[in-house]
Amino acid sequence: MANLDPGGQSSITVKTRAEGGTPVVSLSGELDLTNIERVRSAIGDVLAAGTGRLVVELSELEFMDSSGLAMLALFARKVPEIELRDPSPNVRRLIDLSGLAATLNVSP
Amino acid sequence: MAVTPPLGAGSAGPSGRARGLKVVRAVTVAVAVVGLVITGVLAVVTFRGHQRTERTLLDLQTTLIADAGEAEDQLYVEDHLGGAASVAAASGGDVSMFRQAMTTTVGGGNGFVTGSLWRLSGSSPPQLVTEVGAAPLVPVTAALLREAEVSRPFFVTELVTPGVRHLAFAASASGKDGTFIAYGEEPLPANRRITEPAGSPVAQLNLAVYLGRSQTSSALLETDSSASLPLRGTTDTTRIAFGTTVLTITTSPRGPLSGITGVILPWAVTGGGLLVTFLAALLTERLIRRREDAEQLTSEVSKLYMEQRSVADTLQHALLPQRLPDIPGVEIAVRYIAGTSGVDIGGDWYDVVPLDDHRFVFIVGDVSGRGVRAAAVMASLQFAGRAYAQEGYSPAMILERLSRSVDIERDGHFATVLCGLADLTTKTIVLASAGHLPPLILSGSDARFAAAKPGPPVGISRKVPIAQAEVTVVAGDVLIAYTDGLVERRGEMLDVGLERLQTAATRDSSSLDDMLGSIVTELSGDTPTDDIALIGLKWLT
């Protein structure tokens, strides 16, 4: 029944900054279906200004489910160059297994 | 939603009324009873307190009246009659001195209406010395005078003739010329009624004064009460010495002596208590009902949830193949477990499509997200995949074609799909993965994940080609393909889940079906949060 609670969101923090003109979005916590919309709109706000490049920092992201992958893949369509920076081993493994590594620029 | 029972209309009425009749809950009754008891006790206590105060005040006032009356009446008679007798005794029965002494006491609205002086000497009859004022009501008898001679401080008796009543007093004093008796009569008020002046301390009381100890109507001297005598209700009686007898004074309050507050208080306590009790009971009842309503709502929501969940499960199972094909040389087992996360339908599926007598395609897929749209995407992918397989496309081409039918931007969902083409003749499996987790292949005691480089999930990108990998199997080998719900756990490396699957799959089991069952149990427990689809293929030859 707990899942009926619409407020039952997983914990995630989204921080944005600029790095030499390139917007950088840092995600920390857990990214899943319960909070994906918050993250989606936060990144959407960053992209609204118009940019050719986006960096998403993932070093603090402990968990991401397939909806997170889908969101990143979608942004990859809209931004000419998107860099997923320093994903944790778990997220890195997820990206590899999902075949998204071929469509996303993951570093290192 | 609910099926109307055959007696629906008929049974709803009585049961509704039965519920309506049960107006007051037990707790409410308890609250009301406690409130009433407290109110009652408080009312009794205040009433008793008021009564005690009234009683004390009545006693106090009666005592004051008695004390004042004692002093007044007793002293008046003693002073005047006793004084006159003493003067007579000292003066040897001097008439003018007696008259002088009685001047201020007889007639003219003074205490006595008649006065006389008598001399007693030896056994000879009493001799009238002189007389002032009116004549006595009845002739003064020798017996009375003889009795007065021995009475101290004075003798008193009541004289009655039709319509008139007097009190007769006689005081004696002895001198060298014998014993002198001063006699006087005081009239009693008509009808024995007196009126107390307003403001008198007695004004609040009904007062009845009796001569002697009994409170009979014949003994009544005076009263200020218009009520019938003897006084009833709360009364106080006291007796004071009066000559040779006593005066009995009985009082009862005309109204509350302590003021109106004392009378109102018990009623105010009762009224206030009843009001508070009523409000408390009302509040209790409302709280109970609100809680009952909330409980009922919770139970209904829970029921709806279960129903919705059940609908989702039913739909999910309906979309999955109802019966797997019989493929000679291959044993097939499947599992589908609906996750407990929410009520939405998931998007996991599996399928097995025979192509000819020695080839078949198997597909395991997982649509992202949940809900009816995810299920619709899943259904379209399942049917499309089946069609492409039957057309004879390779696994990689099947996946690439599936990518045309779903787009994350358009549909809001994407899917990871594993597709395999097994050839029983060549003992090979061609695998292709669109972002799906690798299948586990058990060969003897060895368990390894098939290395097929995954392409992007279906619906994400069509630009990246999907690779194929070929694995060879021998008789007895088992391939297990699954969705991520089986191995993913929050806060845990994905590889840990994969290793757990590896370990669970290599345990001894009596059949392929048992193996899948124990894998599911070991990896997900009783209540997996995500959906799990699982297919096992065992090469028999």
XYZ file of C-alpha atoms in Angstrom:
649
model
C 0.000 0.000 0.000
C 2.927 2.301 0.622
C 3.383 2.627 -3.099
C 0.007 4.329 -3.332
C 1.546 7.302 -1.635
C 2.238 9.827 -4.374
C 4.747 11.568 -2.135
C 6.876 8.437 -1.782
C 9.768 9.697 -3.833
C 13.270 8.404 -3.794
C 15.870 10.903 -2.705
C 17.706 12.782 -5.412
C 19.555 16.079 -5.551
C 20.034 18.016 -8.788
C 22.680 20.741 -8.911
C 23.473 22.806 -11.957
C 26.428 24.999 -12.713
C 28.268 26.283 -15.749
C 31.728 25.196 -16.762
C 33.176 27.591 -19.314
C 29.795 28.141 -20.931
C 28.820 24.477 -20.777
C 25.986 23.652 -18.397
C 26.846 20.917 -15.907
C 24.123 18.994 -14.106
C 25.183 16.948 -11.063
C 22.917 14.148 -9.906
C 23.315 12.572 -6.481
C 21.156 9.975 -4.774
C 18.837 7.574 -6.526
C 17.151 8.198 -9.854
C 14.069 6.154 -10.623
C 10.486 6.359 -11.834
C 9.341 8.139 -8.678
C 11.506 11.222 -9.163
C 12.351 11.133 -12.859
C 9.983 14.006 -13.661
C 11.758 16.353 -11.264
C 15.098 15.595 -12.820
C 13.668 15.781 -16.321
C 12.239 19.250 -15.759
C 15.419 20.449 -14.024
C 17.555 19.413 -16.992
C 14.899 20.739 -19.377
C 15.238 24.159 -17.696
C 18.985 24.072 -18.232
C 18.555 23.187 -21.904
C 15.880 25.821 -22.472
C 18.644 28.423 -22.732
C 19.959 26.532 -25.738
C 23.287 24.784 -25.675
C 25.333 22.597 -27.930
C 26.825 20.615 -25.112
C 25.647 19.222 -21.771
C 27.625 17.519 -19.048
C 25.832 15.232 -16.619
C 27.905 14.353 -13.588
C 27.003 10.921 -12.247
C 29.731 10.233 -9.678
C 27.308 10.744 -6.771
C 24.444 8.826 -8.372
C 24.157 5.521 -6.534
C 21.285 4.044 -8.472
C 19.511 4.591 -11.745
C 16.768 2.520 -13.266
C 15.804 2.142 -16.893
C 13.642 5.265 -16.827
C 16.817 7.234 -16.043
C 18.548 5.641 -18.976
C 15.643 6.526 -21.228
C 15.700 10.128 -20.057
C 19.407 10.452 -20.766
C 18.941 8.848 -24.188
C 16.190 11.340 -24.962
C 18.318 14.326 -24.004
C 21.082 12.858 -26.143
C 18.792 13.331 -29.123
C 18.208 16.970 -28.397
C 21.698 18.074 -27.476
C 24.374 17.572 -30.138
C 26.931 16.534 -27.549
C 26.090 15.058 -24.171
C 28.727 13.802 -21.815
C 28.003 11.450 -18.930
C 30.853 12.176 -16.579
C 32.377 9.808 -14.087
C 29.464 7.402 -13.487
C 29.700 5.164 -10.432
C 30.654 1.560 -11.288
C 27.086 0.407 -10.900
C 25.640 3.049 -13.185
C 28.493 2.510 -15.624
C 27.647 -1.180 -15.731
C 24.006 -0.370 -16.304
C 24.886 1.936 -19.202
C 27.097 -0.742 -20.736
C 24.561 -3.535 -20.356
C 21.787 -1.408 -21.759
C 23.700 -0.727 -24.929
C 23.416 3.013 -24.393
C 27.168 3.440 -24.293
C 26.991 3.384 -28.077
C 24.691 6.410 -28.198
C 26.004 8.380 -25.245
C 29.419 9.874 -24.731
C 30.564 8.408 -21.433
C 33.762 9.578 -19.814
C 36.150 8.361 -18.713
C -18.345 -3.000 -10.263
C -19.876 -5.081 -7.521
C -22.499 -7.522 -8.659
C -25.923 -6.593 -7.405
C -27.156 -9.385 -5.161
C -30.485 -10.972 -6.121
C -32.131 -9.423 -3.084
C -30.219 -6.182 -3.503
C -33.095 -3.728 -3.233
C -34.873 -5.703 -0.536
C -31.888 -6.296 1.664
C -30.443 -2.816 1.425
C -33.433 -1.319 3.236
C -33.419 -3.350 6.451
C -29.655 -3.383 6.739
C -29.592 0.375 6.179
C -32.193 0.839 8.851
C -30.351 -1.500 11.181
C -27.278 0.652 10.784
C -29.354 3.782 11.309
C -30.881 2.344 14.459
C -27.484 1.783 15.906
C -27.322 5.506 16.427
C -25.158 5.661 19.487
C -21.903 3.781 19.894
C -20.995 2.042 23.165
C -18.179 4.469 23.890
C -20.563 7.381 23.507
C -22.949 5.773 25.966
C -20.061 5.288 28.389
C -19.035 8.928 28.042
C -22.623 10.027 28.598
C -23.010 7.790 31.662
C -19.767 9.045 33.193
C -20.821 12.634 32.488
C -24.244 12.064 34.050
C -22.745 10.413 37.132
C -20.292 13.288 37.632
C -23.075 15.804 37.082
C -25.309 13.988 39.561
C -22.616 13.787 42.231
C -21.743 17.461 41.827
C -25.404 18.445 41.942
C -26.003 16.406 45.107
C -22.875 17.820 46.752
C -23.831 21.405 45.982
C -27.412 20.781 47.035
C -26.291 19.207 50.305
C -23.912 22.083 50.883
C -26.731 24.519 50.310
C -28.966 22.588 52.677
C -26.263 22.550 55.328
C -25.783 26.281 54.985
C -29.521 26.859 55.252
C -29.757 24.629 58.300
C -26.851 26.384 59.992
C -28.307 29.802 59.273
C -31.735 28.721 60.528
C -30.218 27.348 63.734
C -28.231 30.508 64.207
C -31.174 32.837 63.670
C -33.456 30.754 65.845
C -30.896 30.843 68.643
C -30.630 34.596 68.285
C -34.412 34.956 68.423
C -34.632 32.690 71.445
C -31.865 34.515 73.279
C -33.407 37.886 72.550
C -36.898 36.672 73.470
C -35.691 35.091 76.669
C -34.015 38.224 77.814
C -36.895 40.482 76.798
C -39.963 38.635 78.030
C -38.417 37.105 81.079
C -36.879 40.363 82.243
C -40.016 42.378 81.538
C -42.152 40.222 83.790
C -39.446 39.835 86.405
C -38.735 43.555 86.497
C -42.241 44.821 86.645
C -44.348 42.208 88.434
C -41.464 40.934 90.540
C -40.462 44.511 91.322
C -44.033 45.485 92.237
C -44.341 42.442 94.537
C -41.048 43.317 96.221
C -42.157 46.936 96.718
C -45.412 45.703 98.232
C -43.638 43.269 100.545
C -41.209 45.944 101.675
C -43.892 48.561 102.168
C -46.334 46.250 103.910
C -48.787 46.396 101.023
C -48.676 50.120 100.345
C -51.346 50.698 97.667
C -49.973 53.912 96.244
C -46.493 52.500 95.915
C -47.862 49.445 94.112
C -49.837 51.625 91.778
C -46.787 53.766 91.254
C -44.768 50.674 90.343
C -47.399 49.443 87.908
C -48.074 52.776 86.211
C -45.774 52.238 83.292
C -46.771 48.626 82.722
C -50.553 48.532 82.782
C -52.840 49.987 80.158
C -52.148 52.506 77.490
C -50.585 49.977 75.153
C -48.166 48.757 77.791
C -47.456 45.106 78.461
C -50.316 44.373 80.872
C -53.980 45.213 80.564
C -54.708 44.521 84.205
C -52.748 44.438 87.395
C -53.581 43.587 91.003
C -51.883 43.082 94.333
C -52.841 40.235 96.631
C -51.841 39.466 100.190
C -51.560 35.911 101.441
C -51.385 35.342 105.140
C -51.582 31.900 106.700
C -54.445 29.747 105.526
C -56.931 32.571 105.231
C -58.292 33.362 101.729
C -56.196 35.656 99.602
C -56.978 39.292 100.135
C -57.146 41.751 97.204
C -55.096 44.782 98.193
C -55.619 46.892 95.105
C -56.323 46.630 91.399
C -55.241 48.724 88.369
C -56.342 48.747 84.741
C -59.124 46.596 83.385
C -60.764 43.743 85.215
C -59.110 40.338 84.910
C -60.372 38.167 82.063
C -61.499 35.597 84.606
C -61.600 36.100 88.381
C -58.275 35.437 90.003
C -58.539 32.188 91.934
C -57.007 31.357 95.272
C -55.484 28.247 93.759
C -53.636 30.361 91.187
C -52.305 32.672 93.878
C -51.266 29.781 96.106
C -49.369 28.285 93.200
C -47.800 31.683 92.395
C -46.584 31.870 95.992
C -44.225 28.979 95.422
C -43.295 29.753 91.821
C -39.953 31.318 90.950
C -39.229 33.606 89.236
C -42.921 33.956 88.421
C -45.977 31.916 87.633
C -47.484 31.955 84.184
C -50.633 30.435 82.719
C -52.987 31.023 79.861
C -56.529 32.279 80.281
C -59.059 31.592 77.604
C -62.559 32.897 77.091
C -64.390 32.748 73.791
C -62.503 35.017 71.428
C -60.073 36.388 73.963
C -56.882 34.975 75.339
C -54.664 36.356 77.989
C -51.457 35.271 79.551
C -51.607 35.604 83.309
C -48.448 36.281 85.306
C -48.018 36.286 89.040
C -44.859 37.061 91.026
C -44.581 36.781 94.800
C -42.476 38.451 97.440
C -42.568 37.971 101.219
C -42.230 40.711 103.819
C -42.970 41.094 107.516
C -46.630 41.696 106.740
C -46.987 38.456 104.806
C -46.630 37.321 101.244
C -47.653 39.690 98.436
C -48.569 38.520 94.954
C -48.365 40.957 92.057
C -50.703 39.781 89.282
C -50.930 40.945 85.684
C -52.458 39.865 82.400
C -51.068 40.341 78.926
C -53.418 40.037 75.961
C -52.426 37.699 73.160
C -52.841 38.960 69.620
C -56.084 38.243 67.847
C -55.928 34.975 65.915
C -52.503 34.697 67.486
C -51.131 36.396 64.440
C -48.413 38.962 64.682
C -46.684 40.870 61.950
C -42.973 41.263 62.100
C -41.710 44.609 60.882
C -39.902 44.482 57.562
C -36.140 44.322 57.993
C -36.433 42.434 61.217
C -34.016 39.531 61.401
C -37.071 37.402 61.905
C -38.658 38.599 58.675
C -37.022 35.779 56.727
C -38.507 33.186 59.037
C -41.859 31.697 59.848
C -42.076 31.852 63.592
C -44.389 30.071 65.997
C -44.207 30.501 69.762
C -45.902 28.006 72.019
C -46.398 28.116 75.755
C -45.085 24.930 77.249
C -43.390 22.062 75.494
C -46.041 20.908 73.103
C -46.708 22.449 69.726
C -50.458 22.054 69.781
C -52.688 24.756 68.413
C -54.096 25.433 71.858
C -50.622 26.073 73.194
C -49.788 28.524 70.379
C -49.120 31.972 71.703
C -48.307 33.764 68.507
C -47.080 33.247 64.992
C -46.124 35.412 62.075
C -46.835 32.630 59.647
C -49.898 32.518 57.487
C -49.190 28.885 56.748
C -50.874 26.127 58.632
C -49.285 25.083 61.866
C -47.298 23.295 63.063
C -44.584 24.484 60.681
C -43.449 21.938 58.186
C -40.412 21.393 56.048
C -37.112 22.562 57.407
C -37.803 23.650 60.952
C -35.817 24.429 64.011
C -37.212 24.292 67.507
C -35.737 25.762 70.651
C -37.087 26.257 74.129
C -36.452 29.047 76.558
C -37.304 29.290 80.236
C -40.367 31.408 80.850
C -41.399 31.748 84.460
C -42.442 28.371 85.700
C -42.776 26.984 82.207
C -41.001 27.280 78.883
C -41.635 28.931 75.556
C -41.242 26.650 72.558
C -40.043 28.579 69.552
C -40.298 26.919 66.167
C -38.954 28.491 63.009
C -38.859 27.628 59.346
C -37.270 29.639 56.553
C -39.558 31.601 54.253
C -36.987 31.482 51.500
C -33.322 30.761 51.060
C -31.523 32.347 53.991
C -28.167 32.364 52.222
C -29.546 34.153 49.191
C -30.670 32.997 45.776
C -27.192 31.875 44.659
C -27.277 28.844 46.933
C -30.578 27.769 45.382
C -29.459 28.325 41.820
C -26.074 26.667 42.172
C -27.245 22.999 42.203
C -29.443 23.675 39.205
C -26.656 25.525 37.441
C -24.325 22.595 38.156
C -26.943 20.154 36.888
C -27.664 22.172 33.758
C -24.008 22.834 33.012
C -23.104 19.208 33.654
C -25.850 17.974 31.355
C -24.709 20.385 28.657
C -21.069 19.336 28.965
C -22.097 15.668 28.991
C -24.206 16.155 25.916
C -21.426 17.955 24.067
C -18.843 15.361 25.106
C -21.101 12.541 23.946
C -21.777 14.380 20.707
C -18.083 14.929 20.087
C -17.273 11.311 20.934
C -19.953 10.095 18.584
C -18.695 12.295 15.764
C -15.091 11.222 16.282
C -16.087 7.572 16.343
C -18.138 7.948 13.211
C -15.392 9.821 11.430
C -13.000 7.063 12.343
C -15.413 4.401 11.213
C -15.884 6.238 7.952
C -12.131 6.507 7.537
C -11.730 2.809 8.255
C -14.425 1.983 5.775
C -12.803 4.229 3.199
C -9.443 2.601 3.817
C -10.960 -0.811 3.386
C -12.697 0.268 0.196
C -9.526 1.829 -1.168
C -7.684 -1.332 -0.274
C -10.335 -3.383 -2.025
C -10.175 -1.183 -5.108
C -6.422 -1.472 -5.062
C -6.643 -5.237 -4.944
C -9.180 -5.237 -7.748
C -7.083 -2.956 -9.896
C -4.031 -5.037 -9.156
C -6.001 -8.118 -10.060
C -7.146 -6.517 -13.330
C -3.540 -5.635 -14.125
C -2.416 -9.177 -13.372
C -5.180 -10.627 -15.486
C -4.378 -8.364 -18.410
C -0.672 -9.095 -18.116
C -1.210 -12.831 -18.115
C -3.678 -12.545 -20.979
C -1.054 -10.808 -23.092
C 1.519 -13.517 -22.455
C 1.396 -16.729 -24.500
C -1.268 -18.913 -23.013
C 0.494 -22.067 -24.103
C 4.046 -22.538 -25.163
C 4.681 -24.495 -28.319
C 5.861 -28.087 -28.177
C 9.295 -28.204 -29.704
C 10.796 -31.695 -29.931
C 14.218 -31.817 -28.382
C 13.709 -28.758 -26.204
C 12.137 -28.415 -22.789
C 10.647 -25.020 -22.084
C 9.657 -23.513 -18.751
C 8.549 -19.983 -17.957
C 7.745 -17.819 -14.959
C 5.983 -14.531 -14.728
C 5.741 -12.745 -11.379
C 3.921 -9.445 -11.023
C 5.794 -6.992 -8.854
C 4.186 -5.416 -5.812
C 5.219 -1.927 -6.764
C 1.978 -0.061 -7.376
C -1.098 -1.218 -9.164
C 0.006 -0.529 -12.687
C 0.479 -3.250 -15.188
C 4.097 -3.924 -16.082
C 5.636 -4.445 -19.481
C 7.651 -7.640 -19.212
C 7.043 -10.421 -21.688
C 8.448 -13.576 -23.198
C 7.620 -15.516 -26.313
C 8.697 -18.656 -28.147
C 8.051 -18.870 -31.906
C 8.719 -22.155 -33.745
C 9.940 -21.584 -37.321
C 10.273 -25.109 -38.677
C 11.050 -28.571 -37.320
C 14.472 -27.628 -36.074
C 14.493 -23.892 -35.524
C 12.705 -21.554 -33.163
C 12.991 -17.981 -31.964
C 12.670 -16.939 -28.349
C 12.196 -13.391 -27.159
C 12.334 -11.821 -23.694
C 11.556 -8.137 -23.354
C 10.951 -5.442 -20.800
C 9.136 -2.205 -21.616
C 10.261 0.709 -19.467
C 7.812 2.129 -16.985
C 4.412 0.798 -16.108
C 0.782 1.347 -16.868
C -1.627 0.685 -19.673
C 0.528 2.490 -22.251
C 3.536 0.387 -21.297
C 1.355 -2.705 -21.662
C 0.193 -1.510 -25.079
C 3.792 -1.007 -26.197
C 4.614 -4.430 -24.869
C 1.702 -6.018 -26.752
C 2.682 -4.342 -30.021
C 6.317 -5.364 -29.593
C 5.314 -8.899 -28.774
C 3.095 -9.266 -31.841
C 5.568 -7.489 -34.102
C 8.442 -9.623 -32.809
C 6.448 -12.768 -33.420
C 5.627 -11.644 -36.957
C 9.219 -10.676 -37.777
C 10.432 -13.990 -36.410
C 8.000 -15.884 -38.584
C 9.124 -13.859 -41.591
C 12.541 -15.386 -41.026
C 14.463 -12.307 -39.934
C 17.625 -12.745 -37.941
C 17.583 -11.740 -34.280
C 19.487 -8.491 -34.957
C 17.101 -7.601 -37.768
C 14.089 -8.446 -35.642
C 15.354 -5.994 -33.020
C 16.159 -3.328 -35.577
C 12.694 -3.647 -37.039
C 11.114 -3.535 -33.567
C 12.934 -0.233 -33.127
C 10.793 1.210 -35.900
C 7.567 0.468 -34.091
C 8.447 2.148 -30.799
C 9.945 5.511 -30.096
C 10.686 6.841 -26.654
C 9.794 10.372 -27.703
C 6.524 9.414 -29.324
C 5.399 6.588 -27.055
C 7.020 7.591 -23.809
C 8.434 4.107 -23.445
C 11.306 2.072 -24.712
C 12.133 -1.594 -24.299
C 15.089 -3.827 -23.732
C 14.719 -7.001 -25.748
C 16.730 -10.169 -26.030
C 16.143 -12.214 -29.147
C 17.599 -15.631 -29.865
C 17.383 -17.971 -32.832
C 18.064 -21.564 -31.866
C 18.924 -24.243 -34.385
C 18.565 -27.777 -33.036
C 20.457 -29.274 -35.941
C 23.552 -27.157 -35.675
C 23.201 -26.851 -31.883
C 23.725 -23.114 -32.145
C 21.970 -20.085 -30.798
C 22.282 -16.715 -32.485
C 21.739 -13.988 -29.894
C 21.058 -10.284 -30.242
C 20.369 -7.841 -27.454
C 18.770 -4.440 -27.486
C 20.052 -3.206 -24.149
C 18.893 -6.360 -22.443
C 20.713 -8.274 -19.717
C 22.706 -11.241 -21.065
C 21.201 -14.735 -20.851
C 22.765 -17.301 -18.562
C 23.935 -20.534 -20.144
C 24.394 -23.598 -17.953
C 26.620 -26.280 -19.345
C 27.393 -29.087 -16.946
C 28.599 -27.417 -13.768
C 29.557 -24.300 -15.689
C 27.328 -21.216 -15.710
C 28.259 -18.260 -17.838
C 26.569 -15.224 -19.310
C 26.469 -15.225 -23.045
C 28.550 -12.401 -24.390
C 26.475 -10.575 -26.933
C 27.388 -6.925 -27.171
C 24.131 -5.140 -26.550
C 22.860 -2.466 -28.868
C 20.710 0.408 -27.665
C 17.247 -0.445 -26.362
C 14.355 -0.577 -28.754
C 12.902 2.900 -29.160
C 16.079 4.787 -28.253
C 18.186 4.944 -31.385
C 18.064 3.423 -34.825
C 21.428 4.697 -35.866
C 23.485 2.125 -34.011
C 23.472 -1.337 -35.588
C 22.850 -4.313 -33.324
C 25.467 -7.024 -33.124
C 24.832 -10.747 -33.087
C 26.733 -13.433 -31.264
C 26.585 -17.176 -31.762
C 26.917 -19.729 -28.995
C 27.086 -23.470 -29.285
C 25.225 -25.789 -26.956
C 25.279 -29.496 -26.192
C 22.585 -31.821 -24.903
C 21.675 -30.958 -21.343
C 22.617 -27.320 -21.654
C 20.167 -24.774 -20.282
C 19.649 -21.180 -21.338
C 17.938 -18.788 -18.949
C 16.739 -15.417 -20.215
C 15.141 -12.995 -17.803
C 14.154 -9.404 -17.151
C 16.030 -7.087 -14.796
C 13.469 -7.470 -11.989
C 15.092 -10.821 -11.256
C 18.573 -9.515 -10.545
C 18.252 -5.811 -9.775
C 18.280 -4.718 -6.205
C 18.319 -1.184 -4.892
C 21.671 -0.191 -3.443
C 23.470 -3.173 -4.861
C 25.860 -3.608 -7.745
C 24.152 -5.207 -10.726
C 26.973 -7.751 -10.913
C 26.103 -8.977 -7.446
C 22.611 -9.832 -8.662
C 24.005 -11.543 -11.726
C 26.331 -13.618 -9.565
C 23.432 -14.523 -7.323
C 21.587 -15.797 -10.377
C 24.626 -17.777 -11.419
C 24.847 -19.399 -8.010
C 21.139 -20.143 -7.766
C 21.031 -21.665 -11.241
C 23.804 -24.143 -10.540
C 22.100 -25.679 -7.553
C 20.714 -29.166 -8.034
C 17.110 -29.281 -9.136
C 14.866 -32.095 -10.254
C 13.514 -30.356 -13.352
C 13.846 -27.199 -15.407
C 10.580 -25.932 -13.971
C 11.843 -26.525 -10.418
C 15.043 -24.726 -11.294
C 13.143 -21.596 -12.373
C 10.966 -21.809 -9.286
C 13.897 -21.965 -6.908
C 15.743 -19.213 -8.805
C 12.757 -16.900 -8.428
C 12.370 -17.766 -4.756
C 16.025 -17.321 -3.992
C 16.467 -14.059 -5.872
C 13.263 -12.211 -5.316
C 11.666 -13.650 -2.188
C 7.918 -13.656 -1.832
C 7.227 -10.077 -2.807
C 9.344 -8.762 -5.663
C 8.826 -5.043 -6.247
C 9.445 -5.168 -9.996
C 7.881 -7.539 -12.487
C 9.889 -10.605 -13.384
C 9.683 -12.569 -16.609
C 11.831 -15.651 -16.915
C 12.215 -18.284 -19.598
C 14.264 -21.467 -19.428
C 15.249 -23.599 -22.449
C 16.845 -26.980 -22.069
C 18.385 -28.860 -24.965
C 17.415 -32.490 -24.540
C 19.329 -33.917 -27.480
